[in-house]
């Protein structure tokens, strides 16, 4: 429960202080969080779509960026660092207005300098529509007085969380 509360507080900080998140993905909801893993969803609205009326790739890219930061927050960093690399692979249409896109992001590696995250997006049927990765430079973030890193250590190592997620994804 501590991870969920903390991640939601970081998300609220994004919504009140950032320029991008409140304009594009303000209706994104954090549905679950534990150290190293965050689940979220976004009801698709007009501002999330392209001229074809389907979920715009830029919306998904923004969610890769933001969710990567929230995965870092799930490990206890309030200031979540800055992006050094971001990748999105689009596999299927994410949906249309009125649909719900869901995401799950994992903090694969959490170090003193860099943090690495991966995210998958699913449509309402549970089909994977996109996946992404996000690398964050976090060295300066360790100095934030709002951090609770010691309270949010994962029960298993990052590699085991990441492997469990990959196993779930592949259906093995």
PDB file of C-alpha atoms in Angstrom:
ATOM      1  CA  UNK A   1       0.000   0.000   0.000  1.00  0.00           C
ATOM      2  CA  UNK A   2       2.905   2.373   0.689  1.00  0.00           C
ATOM      3  CA  UNK A   3       4.066   2.071  -2.935  1.00  0.00           C
ATOM      4  CA  UNK A   4       0.615   2.864  -4.325  1.00  0.00           C
ATOM      5  CA  UNK A   5       0.196   5.922  -2.099  1.00  0.00           C
ATOM      6  CA  UNK A   6       3.694   7.197  -2.915  1.00  0.00           C
ATOM      7  CA  UNK A   7       3.343   6.632  -6.687  1.00  0.00           C
ATOM      8  CA  UNK A   8      -0.013   8.416  -6.681  1.00  0.00           C
ATOM      9  CA  UNK A   9       1.575  11.374  -4.853  1.00  0.00           C
ATOM     10  CA  UNK A  10       4.317  11.575  -7.492  1.00  0.00           C
ATOM     11  CA  UNK A  11       1.673  11.330 -10.249  1.00  0.00           C
ATOM     12  CA  UNK A  12      -0.252  14.176  -8.602  1.00  0.00           C
ATOM     13  CA  UNK A  13       2.945  16.239  -8.598  1.00  0.00           C
ATOM     14  CA  UNK A  14       3.306  15.627 -12.364  1.00  0.00           C
ATOM     15  CA  UNK A  15      -0.310  16.681 -12.885  1.00  0.00           C
ATOM     16  CA  UNK A  16       0.070  19.936 -10.919  1.00  0.00           C
ATOM     17  CA  UNK A  17       3.567  21.055 -11.959  1.00  0.00           C
ATOM     18  CA  UNK A  18       4.273  19.703 -15.460  1.00  0.00           C
ATOM     19  CA  UNK A  19       3.275  21.193 -18.772  1.00  0.00           C
ATOM     20  CA  UNK A  20       2.667  17.967 -20.720  1.00  0.00           C
ATOM     21  CA  UNK A  21       0.909  15.472 -18.450  1.00  0.00           C
ATOM     22  CA  UNK A  22      -2.054  17.647 -17.393  1.00  0.00           C
ATOM     23  CA  UNK A  23      -2.713  18.587 -21.012  1.00  0.00           C
ATOM     24  CA  UNK A  24      -2.445  15.156 -22.601  1.00  0.00           C
ATOM     25  CA  UNK A  25      -2.869  12.334 -20.079  1.00  0.00           C
ATOM     26  CA  UNK A  26      -4.518  13.995 -17.075  1.00  0.00           C
ATOM     27  CA  UNK A  27      -7.178  11.257 -16.928  1.00  0.00           C
ATOM     28  CA  UNK A  28      -4.600   8.472 -16.571  1.00  0.00           C
ATOM     29  CA  UNK A  29      -5.287   6.459 -13.395  1.00  0.00           C
ATOM     30  CA  UNK A  30      -2.778   4.515 -11.303  1.00  0.00           C
ATOM     31  CA  UNK A  31      -4.597   1.256 -10.527  1.00  0.00           C
ATOM     32  CA  UNK A  32      -1.896  -0.650  -8.620  1.00  0.00           C
ATOM     33  CA  UNK A  33       1.698  -0.282  -7.503  1.00  0.00           C
ATOM     34  CA  UNK A  34       4.285  -2.275  -5.661  1.00  0.00           C
ATOM     35  CA  UNK A  35       8.033  -1.717  -5.435  1.00  0.00           C
ATOM     36  CA  UNK A  36       9.297  -1.965  -9.019  1.00  0.00           C
ATOM     37  CA  UNK A  37       5.915  -2.288 -10.769  1.00  0.00           C
ATOM     38  CA  UNK A  38       3.024   0.056 -11.603  1.00  0.00           C
ATOM     39  CA  UNK A  39      -0.282  -0.602 -13.377  1.00  0.00           C
ATOM     40  CA  UNK A  40      -2.261   2.222 -14.945  1.00  0.00           C
ATOM     41  CA  UNK A  41      -5.021   2.926 -17.455  1.00  0.00           C
ATOM     42  CA  UNK A  42      -6.216   5.715 -19.701  1.00  0.00           C
ATOM     43  CA  UNK A  43      -9.728   6.159 -21.037  1.00  0.00           C
ATOM     44  CA  UNK A  44      -9.194   7.201 -24.666  1.00  0.00           C
ATOM     45  CA  UNK A  45     -10.605  10.647 -25.434  1.00  0.00           C
ATOM     46  CA  UNK A  46     -10.425  12.851 -28.540  1.00  0.00           C
ATOM     47  CA  UNK A  47      -7.172  14.568 -27.480  1.00  0.00           C
ATOM     48  CA  UNK A  48      -5.496  11.118 -27.374  1.00  0.00           C
ATOM     49  CA  UNK A  49      -6.272  10.234 -31.007  1.00  0.00           C
ATOM     50  CA  UNK A  50      -4.811  10.876 -34.429  1.00  0.00           C
ATOM     51  CA  UNK A  51      -6.680  11.924 -37.581  1.00  0.00           C
ATOM     52  CA  UNK A  52      -7.736   8.300 -38.122  1.00  0.00           C
ATOM     53  CA  UNK A  53      -9.631   8.402 -34.835  1.00  0.00           C
ATOM     54  CA  UNK A  54      -7.387   5.868 -33.095  1.00  0.00           C
ATOM     55  CA  UNK A  55      -4.950   6.221 -30.205  1.00  0.00           C
ATOM     56  CA  UNK A  56      -2.066   8.464 -31.299  1.00  0.00           C
ATOM     57  CA  UNK A  57       1.477   7.148 -30.997  1.00  0.00           C
ATOM     58  CA  UNK A  58       2.489  10.342 -29.224  1.00  0.00           C
ATOM     59  CA  UNK A  59       0.007   9.554 -26.454  1.00  0.00           C
ATOM     60  CA  UNK A  60       1.626   6.146 -25.978  1.00  0.00           C
ATOM     61  CA  UNK A  61       5.116   7.698 -26.105  1.00  0.00           C
ATOM     62  CA  UNK A  62       4.093  10.176 -23.413  1.00  0.00           C
ATOM     63  CA  UNK A  63       2.801   7.292 -21.307  1.00  0.00           C
ATOM     64  CA  UNK A  64       6.100   5.396 -21.783  1.00  0.00           C
ATOM     65  CA  UNK A  65       7.914   8.456 -20.473  1.00  0.00           C
ATOM     66  CA  UNK A  66       5.566   9.142 -17.578  1.00  0.00           C
ATOM     67  CA  UNK A  67       5.064   5.523 -16.560  1.00  0.00           C
ATOM     68  CA  UNK A  68       8.835   4.969 -16.597  1.00  0.00           C
ATOM     69  CA  UNK A  69       9.107   7.811 -14.114  1.00  0.00           C
ATOM     70  CA  UNK A  70       6.342   6.265 -12.001  1.00  0.00           C
ATOM     71  CA  UNK A  71       8.164   2.908 -12.013  1.00  0.00           C
ATOM     72  CA  UNK A  72      11.199   4.736 -10.618  1.00  0.00           C
ATOM     73  CA  UNK A  73       8.897   6.362  -8.045  1.00  0.00           C
ATOM     74  CA  UNK A  74       7.668   2.897  -7.057  1.00  0.00           C
ATOM     75  CA  UNK A  75      11.210   2.273  -5.839  1.00  0.00           C
ATOM     76  CA  UNK A  76      11.016   5.347  -3.587  1.00  0.00           C
ATOM     77  CA  UNK A  77      12.469   8.244  -5.595  1.00  0.00           C
ATOM     78  CA  UNK A  78      10.230  11.314  -5.529  1.00  0.00           C
ATOM     79  CA  UNK A  79      12.334  13.245  -8.037  1.00  0.00           C
ATOM     80  CA  UNK A  80      12.442  10.627 -10.780  1.00  0.00           C
ATOM     81  CA  UNK A  81      15.412  11.842 -12.800  1.00  0.00           C
ATOM     82  CA  UNK A  82      15.639  12.811 -16.465  1.00  0.00           C
ATOM     83  CA  UNK A  83      15.274  10.751 -19.623  1.00  0.00           C
ATOM     84  CA  UNK A  84      18.350   9.514 -21.459  1.00  0.00           C
ATOM     85  CA  UNK A  85      16.618   7.098 -23.827  1.00  0.00           C
ATOM     86  CA  UNK A  86      13.038   6.283 -24.777  1.00  0.00           C
ATOM     87  CA  UNK A  87      11.713   3.709 -27.228  1.00  0.00           C
ATOM     88  CA  UNK A  88       8.228   2.718 -28.341  1.00  0.00           C
ATOM     89  CA  UNK A  89       7.240  -0.170 -30.598  1.00  0.00           C
ATOM     90  CA  UNK A  90       3.694  -0.021 -31.949  1.00  0.00           C
ATOM     91  CA  UNK A  91       2.165  -3.443 -32.577  1.00  0.00           C
ATOM     92  CA  UNK A  92      -1.590  -2.849 -33.030  1.00  0.00           C
ATOM     93  CA  UNK A  93      -4.130  -0.069 -32.772  1.00  0.00           C
ATOM     94  CA  UNK A  94      -4.488   0.992 -29.158  1.00  0.00           C
ATOM     95  CA  UNK A  95      -8.187   1.720 -29.523  1.00  0.00           C
ATOM     96  CA  UNK A  96     -10.605   4.513 -30.299  1.00  0.00           C
ATOM     97  CA  UNK A  97     -12.514   7.127 -28.326  1.00  0.00           C
ATOM     98  CA  UNK A  98     -14.373   5.432 -25.493  1.00  0.00           C
ATOM     99  CA  UNK A  99     -11.927   2.500 -25.245  1.00  0.00           C
ATOM    100  CA  UNK A 100      -9.547   1.912 -22.343  1.00  0.00           C
ATOM    101  CA  UNK A 101      -5.829   1.313 -22.794  1.00  0.00           C
ATOM    102  CA  UNK A 102      -4.061  -0.358 -19.876  1.00  0.00           C
ATOM    103  CA  UNK A 103      -0.378  -0.375 -19.047  1.00  0.00           C
ATOM    104  CA  UNK A 104       2.074  -2.179 -16.830  1.00  0.00           C
ATOM    105  CA  UNK A 105       5.550  -0.800 -16.246  1.00  0.00           C
ATOM    106  CA  UNK A 106       8.447  -2.567 -14.558  1.00  0.00           C
ATOM    107  CA  UNK A 107      11.640  -1.066 -13.163  1.00  0.00           C
ATOM    108  CA  UNK A 108      14.094  -3.615 -14.580  1.00  0.00           C
ATOM    109  CA  UNK A 109      17.231  -2.115 -13.026  1.00  0.00           C
ATOM    110  CA  UNK A 110      17.481   0.567 -10.348  1.00  0.00           C
ATOM    111  CA  UNK A 111      20.935   1.970  -9.723  1.00  0.00           C
ATOM    112  CA  UNK A 112      22.589   5.023  -8.221  1.00  0.00           C
ATOM    113  CA  UNK A 113      23.084   6.618 -11.656  1.00  0.00           C
ATOM    114  CA  UNK A 114      20.607   5.016 -14.075  1.00  0.00           C
ATOM    115  CA  UNK A 115      17.237   3.280 -13.908  1.00  0.00           C
ATOM    116  CA  UNK A 116      15.838   1.126 -16.716  1.00  0.00           C
ATOM    117  CA  UNK A 117      12.133   0.495 -17.244  1.00  0.00           C
ATOM    118  CA  UNK A 118       9.958  -1.471 -19.650  1.00  0.00           C
ATOM    119  CA  UNK A 119       6.246  -1.044 -20.288  1.00  0.00           C
ATOM    120  CA  UNK A 120       3.557  -2.973 -22.124  1.00  0.00           C
ATOM    121  CA  UNK A 121       0.196  -1.599 -23.253  1.00  0.00           C
ATOM    122  CA  UNK A 122      -2.941  -3.706 -23.702  1.00  0.00           C
ATOM    123  CA  UNK A 123      -6.303  -2.970 -25.285  1.00  0.00           C
ATOM    124  CA  UNK A 124      -9.631  -3.876 -23.674  1.00  0.00           C
ATOM    125  CA  UNK A 125      -9.349  -7.455 -24.963  1.00  0.00           C
ATOM    126  CA  UNK A 126      -5.951  -7.891 -23.337  1.00  0.00           C
ATOM    127  CA  UNK A 127      -4.017  -7.830 -26.625  1.00  0.00           C
ATOM    128  CA  UNK A 128      -0.612  -6.144 -26.461  1.00  0.00           C
ATOM    129  CA  UNK A 129      -0.786  -3.004 -28.612  1.00  0.00           C
ATOM    130  CA  UNK A 130       2.621  -1.477 -27.861  1.00  0.00           C
ATOM    131  CA  UNK A 131       5.689  -1.867 -25.717  1.00  0.00           C
ATOM    132  CA  UNK A 132       8.314   0.592 -24.669  1.00  0.00           C
ATOM    133  CA  UNK A 133      11.472   1.162 -22.707  1.00  0.00           C
ATOM    134  CA  UNK A 134      12.722   4.192 -20.846  1.00  0.00           C
ATOM    135  CA  UNK A 135      16.125   4.887 -19.320  1.00  0.00           C
ATOM    136  CA  UNK A 136      16.393   7.549 -16.629  1.00  0.00           C
ATOM    137  CA  UNK A 137      19.438   9.373 -15.218  1.00  0.00           C
ATOM    138  CA  UNK A 138      18.658   9.339 -11.487  1.00  0.00           C
ATOM    139  CA  UNK A 139      21.911  10.375  -9.755  1.00  0.00           C
ATOM    140  CA  UNK A 140      20.620  13.802  -8.657  1.00  0.00           C
ATOM    141  CA  UNK A 141      17.202  12.362  -7.702  1.00  0.00           C
ATOM    142  CA  UNK A 142      18.753  10.457  -4.804  1.00  0.00           C
ATOM    143  CA  UNK A 143      19.164  13.785  -2.937  1.00  0.00           C
ATOM    144  CA  UNK A 144      15.440  14.625  -2.739  1.00  0.00           C
ATOM    145  CA  UNK A 145      14.214  14.841   0.861  1.00  0.00           C
ATOM    146  CA  UNK A 146      10.848  13.298  -0.108  1.00  0.00           C
ATOM    147  CA  UNK A 147      12.459   9.984  -1.121  1.00  0.00           C
ATOM    148  CA  UNK A 148      11.406   6.797   0.692  1.00  0.00           C
ATOM    149  CA  UNK A 149      13.789   4.336  -0.982  1.00  0.00           C
ATOM    150  CA  UNK A 150      14.386   2.274   2.159  1.00  0.00           C
ATOM    151  CA  UNK A 151      10.635   1.701   2.582  1.00  0.00           C
ATOM    152  CA  UNK A 152      10.059   0.546  -0.999  1.00  0.00           C
ATOM    153  CA  UNK A 153      12.509  -2.264  -1.576  1.00  0.00           C
ATOM    154  CA  UNK A 154      11.054  -5.047  -3.758  1.00  0.00           C
ATOM    155  CA  UNK A 155      10.426  -8.450  -2.198  1.00  0.00           C
ATOM    156  CA  UNK A 156      12.437 -10.050  -5.030  1.00  0.00           C
ATOM    157  CA  UNK A 157      15.355  -8.787  -7.085  1.00  0.00           C
ATOM    158  CA  UNK A 158      14.778  -6.651 -10.184  1.00  0.00           C
ATOM    159  CA  UNK A 159      15.811  -9.473 -12.495  1.00  0.00           C
ATOM    160  CA  UNK A 160      13.272 -11.828 -10.907  1.00  0.00           C
ATOM    161  CA  UNK A 161      10.451  -9.226 -11.167  1.00  0.00           C
ATOM    162  CA  UNK A 162      11.386  -8.589 -14.775  1.00  0.00           C
ATOM    163  CA  UNK A 163      11.597 -12.326 -15.577  1.00  0.00           C
ATOM    164  CA  UNK A 164       8.242 -13.024 -13.919  1.00  0.00           C
ATOM    165  CA  UNK A 165       6.662 -10.309 -16.042  1.00  0.00           C
ATOM    166  CA  UNK A 166       8.205 -11.687 -19.234  1.00  0.00           C
ATOM    167  CA  UNK A 167       6.952 -15.163 -18.331  1.00  0.00           C
ATOM    168  CA  UNK A 168       3.437 -13.809 -17.753  1.00  0.00           C
ATOM    169  CA  UNK A 169       3.559 -11.958 -21.063  1.00  0.00           C
ATOM    170  CA  UNK A 170       4.636 -14.991 -23.036  1.00  0.00           C
ATOM    171  CA  UNK A 171       2.033 -17.218 -21.366  1.00  0.00           C
ATOM    172  CA  UNK A 172       4.623 -19.726 -20.097  1.00  0.00           C
TER     173      UNK A 172
END
